[in-house]
Every structure is written in C-alpha cells, then in structure tokens.
Short mmCIF file of C-alpha atoms in Angstrom, two decimals:
data_model
loop_
_atom_site.label_atom_id
_atom_site.label_comp_id
_atom_site.label_asym_id
_atom_site.label_seq_id
_atom_site.Cartn_x
_atom_site.Cartn_y
_atom_site.Cartn_z
CA MET E 1461 44.39 -45.45 -58.39
CA ARG E 1462 46.76 -43.15 -60.55
CA THR E 1463 46.24 -39.48 -61.34
CA CYS E 1464 47.97 -38.41 -63.93
CA ARG E 1465 48.14 -34.24 -63.85
CA PRO E 1466 48.67 -32.58 -67.07
CA THR E 1467 51.87 -30.82 -67.31
CA TYR E 1468 52.25 -27.27 -68.19
CA ILE E 1469 53.53 -25.15 -70.74
CA GLN E 1470 52.86 -22.11 -72.55
CA GLN E 1471 50.40 -22.48 -75.84
CA PRO E 1472 50.30 -19.27 -77.68
CA LEU E 1473 47.12 -17.73 -78.76
CA GLY E 1474 45.66 -18.49 -81.41
CA ARG E 1475 46.21 -15.43 -83.93
CA LEU E 1476 42.83 -15.03 -85.02
CA ALA E 1477 40.17 -14.36 -83.02
CA PRO E 1478 37.97 -17.05 -82.51
CA HIS E 1479 35.66 -17.91 -84.94
CA GLY E 1480 31.82 -16.16 -85.19
CA ILE E 1481 31.96 -13.92 -81.97
CA LYS E 1482 31.90 -10.26 -82.23
CA PRO E 1483 33.22 -8.61 -79.14
CA ALA E 1484 30.08 -6.91 -77.05
CA ARG E 1485 32.87 -5.05 -74.88
CA THR E 1486 35.78 -4.33 -73.33
CA ILE E 1487 36.70 -5.44 -70.27
CA ARG E 1488 39.85 -4.04 -68.42
CA PHE E 1489 41.85 -6.25 -66.19
CA HIS E 1490 45.01 -4.52 -64.00
CA VAL E 1491 48.55 -5.35 -62.61
CA LEU E 1492 50.73 -3.02 -61.20
CA MET E 1493 54.22 -3.45 -59.67
CA GLY E 1494 56.01 -1.12 -56.53
CA VAL E 1495 57.27 -0.74 -53.17
CA GLU E 1496 54.76 -1.08 -50.67
CA ASP E 1497 56.69 -0.84 -47.06
CA GLY E 1498 60.32 -1.82 -48.78
CA ARG E 1499 59.10 -5.01 -50.51
CA ILE E 1500 57.64 -5.24 -53.24
CA ALA E 1501 53.97 -5.80 -54.00
CA LEU E 1502 52.58 -7.24 -56.94
CA ARG E 1503 48.79 -6.58 -57.27
CA TYR E 1504 46.74 -7.47 -59.75
CA HIS E 1505 42.31 -6.61 -60.42
CA GLN E 1506 39.95 -6.89 -62.85
CA GLU E 1507 38.04 -3.10 -63.22
CA LYS E 1508 34.59 -3.27 -61.77
CA ALA E 1509 31.84 -2.97 -64.73
CA ASP E 1510 28.58 -1.25 -64.35
CA GLY E 1511 25.74 -3.59 -62.82
CA HIS E 1512 28.42 -5.49 -60.46
CA ASP E 1513 29.91 -7.05 -57.55
CA PRO E 1514 31.01 -3.70 -56.49
CA VAL E 1515 34.39 -6.40 -55.51
CA GLU E 1516 38.02 -6.35 -57.74
CA GLN E 1517 38.46 -10.15 -58.25
CA GLU E 1518 42.04 -11.20 -58.84
CA TYR E 1519 41.26 -13.09 -62.44
CA ILE E 1520 39.64 -11.93 -65.18
CA ALA E 1521 35.88 -13.02 -65.94
CA ILE E 1522 33.91 -13.77 -68.86
CA GLU E 1523 30.50 -13.17 -68.61
CA GLU E 1524 30.37 -12.37 -71.91
CA ASP E 1525 32.81 -11.80 -75.71
CA ALA E 1526 34.88 -9.70 -75.39
CA VAL E 1527 37.88 -7.49 -75.98
CA VAL E 1528 40.05 -8.03 -72.49
CA GLU E 1529 42.57 -5.23 -72.39
CA ILE E 1530 45.75 -6.25 -70.25
CA HIS E 1531 47.03 -2.90 -68.82
CA LEU E 1532 51.28 -2.99 -67.34
CA HIS E 1533 51.28 -0.23 -64.42
CA GLY E 1534 54.89 0.26 -62.85
CA ASP E 1535 57.79 1.95 -63.40
CA GLN E 1536 59.98 -1.78 -63.81
CA ILE E 1537 57.34 -4.13 -65.71
CA PHE E 1538 56.60 -3.85 -69.77
CA PHE E 1539 55.75 -7.09 -71.94
CA SER E 1540 57.85 -9.82 -72.74
CA LYS E 1541 60.28 -9.20 -76.14
CA GLU E 1542 61.52 -12.63 -75.90
CA LEU E 1543 57.47 -14.55 -75.52
CA ASP E 1544 54.10 -13.85 -76.23
CA ALA E 1545 52.84 -10.96 -73.68
CA ILE E 1546 49.90 -13.68 -72.96
CA THR E 1547 49.99 -17.55 -73.28
CA THR E 1548 47.82 -20.19 -71.64
CA LYS E 1549 48.31 -23.33 -70.23
CA GLU E 1550 45.97 -25.47 -72.54
CA GLU E 1551 45.72 -25.10 -75.85
CA LEU E 1552 42.22 -22.67 -75.70
CA ASP E 1553 42.84 -21.20 -79.05
CA GLY E 1554 39.26 -22.07 -79.38
CA PHE E 1555 38.86 -19.00 -76.66
CA TYR E 1556 41.24 -16.40 -77.19
CA GLY E 1557 42.93 -14.98 -79.95
CA ALA E 1558 43.96 -12.26 -81.79
CA LEU E 1559 46.30 -10.35 -79.48
CA GLU E 1560 47.59 -7.48 -80.02
CA TYR E 1561 49.67 -4.41 -78.29
CA ASP E 1562 49.52 -0.83 -77.55
CA GLY E 1563 51.11 1.29 -75.03
CA TYR E 1564 54.68 2.04 -76.65
CA ASP E 1565 57.44 3.52 -74.78
CA GLU E 1566 59.89 4.51 -77.17
CA LYS E 1567 62.79 5.13 -74.98
CA LEU E 1568 63.05 0.72 -73.69
CA ASP E 1569 60.95 -0.98 -76.81
CA HIS E 1570 58.17 -2.23 -74.93
CA TYR E 1571 54.94 -2.41 -74.32
CA ARG E 1572 52.39 -1.83 -71.69
CA VAL E 1573 49.42 -2.96 -73.06
CA ALA E 1574 48.48 -5.90 -74.35
CA ARG E 1575 45.13 -7.16 -75.79
CA PHE E 1576 43.11 -10.09 -77.32
CA VAL E 1577 39.50 -11.70 -78.12
CA ALA E 1578 37.96 -13.68 -75.69
CA LYS E 1579 35.37 -16.24 -75.88
CA HIS E 1580 32.41 -17.24 -74.37
CA ASN E 1581 32.25 -20.58 -72.50
CA LYS E 1582 28.50 -20.89 -72.86
CA GLY E 1583 26.86 -23.65 -71.91
CA GLY E 1584 30.33 -24.41 -69.52
CA LYS E 1585 30.18 -24.51 -66.34
CA TYR E 1586 30.15 -22.14 -63.72
CA ASP E 1587 33.92 -21.52 -62.33
CA THR E 1588 35.10 -23.23 -65.55
CA THR E 1589 39.08 -21.81 -65.00
CA HIS E 1590 41.62 -21.60 -67.97
CA PRO E 1591 44.83 -20.89 -66.50
CA PHE E 1592 46.72 -18.33 -68.33
CA ASN E 1593 50.20 -16.60 -68.54
CA ILE E 1594 51.02 -12.72 -68.28
CA ASN E 1595 55.22 -12.32 -69.40
CA VAL E 1596 57.30 -9.97 -68.66
CA ASP E 1597 60.29 -8.14 -68.87
CA PHE E 1598 61.34 -6.46 -65.35
CA LEU E 1599 63.66 -3.73 -65.37
CA GLN E 1600 66.40 -3.89 -63.24
CA GLN E 1601 69.67 -0.90 -64.63
CA HIS E 1602 68.09 2.07 -66.85
CA CYS E 1603 69.85 5.36 -65.38
CA GLY E 1604 72.34 6.10 -68.22
CA GLY E 1605 73.25 2.68 -69.27
CA LYS E 1606 71.75 0.08 -71.58
CA PRO E 1607 68.73 -1.17 -70.19
CA LYS E 1608 68.92 -4.92 -68.34
CA TRP E 1609 65.73 -7.64 -67.78
CA ILE E 1610 64.49 -10.14 -66.21
CA VAL E 1611 61.70 -12.23 -68.27
CA LEU E 1612 58.83 -12.91 -65.54
CA THR E 1613 55.23 -14.97 -65.31
CA ILE E 1614 52.46 -13.74 -63.82
CA ASP E 1615 49.78 -15.86 -63.30
CA PRO E 1616 45.96 -15.21 -63.15
CA ASP E 1617 43.05 -16.99 -63.48
CA ILE E 1618 40.39 -16.47 -66.65
CA LYS E 1619 37.24 -17.76 -65.33
CA ASN E 1620 35.27 -18.31 -68.30
CA PRO E 1621 31.98 -18.66 -67.34
CA PRO E 1622 32.81 -17.19 -64.03
CA PRO E 1623 31.72 -18.32 -60.29
CA MET E 1624 27.54 -18.52 -60.20
CA ARG E 1625 27.07 -14.42 -58.15
CA THR E 1626 24.24 -14.85 -55.65
#
C-alpha cells in the first residue's frame, strides 16, 4: 500500500474575511527572536486569556470566531516584504482571511504586527491542525548602511478546534 503526502506550498489567505462571521474576540500570538547565551532563540506563544489554562501553548487555539494578531518582538525580525505575512500550507480561505498590517517601522519600511480573521471550525474534530507560515525578513546589517534582509518562514500551527481541555 502506498500513502501520499501532500506537497505543501504557501497559500495566500482569502482576500476577504470568511463569509458570515463576526469575530467575538482578539487572539494575540507573540513571536520572539533574540539572543540567549550567545545563541539565537526563537519562541512563540498565544497570550493567556481569562478562563483558559495558564499554560502558554505554542500554537494558535481557535475556540470561536476571532481576529488573530501576530506580534513580532526582537530587533531583527519584521514581516516579509516579498511574501504575505501569513500564508497557509493548504487552501483554507474558507477559514482565514482579511489580512492586514500594523506596527509600521518607517526607518526600515517593514511591519511588526499582522492580523487576520479566523472562523471557528464548529463541529470539527478536536485538535484539527491547520499548518501555516509566518513569513518574516531577518535584518542582517543596518548601522548607518542600507538594511540587508534574509527571508525566513516560521511554522507554528493553528488548532481549529484545539485539543479538548481535560
């Protein structure tokens, strides 16, 4: 028996918000890049929300229709100028759309915040994973000269719906 694995390519989010939803809240997801003990450290987590587990998970949990805000932290990462800030690895425009940018850095001509609308997968199986990409530019040189960038893709997951709480 042969199994086929899908070939993942970066799919843009839908131009418009998914049809018929009114986001109930904003989910903030933070991506932090810096140096710890002489090594580059990358961390990401969803902010805690009232009434939810105190553990900060490394995925975005979509428990209701929501606006998702991705915040970049660190001196060297900004959303990509060449690619959409957020792309999915499957065609999921029925769930995610209306990408917009905020947190503009005029000096570097890049953004720190991206947001999009997420439709809750009502009736979906718990722990349904939607792989997605956060596309960033990594600043290499800047001190007085022209900025040089390397394009990076960070790959957390969206769990829509997330694992069942026990």
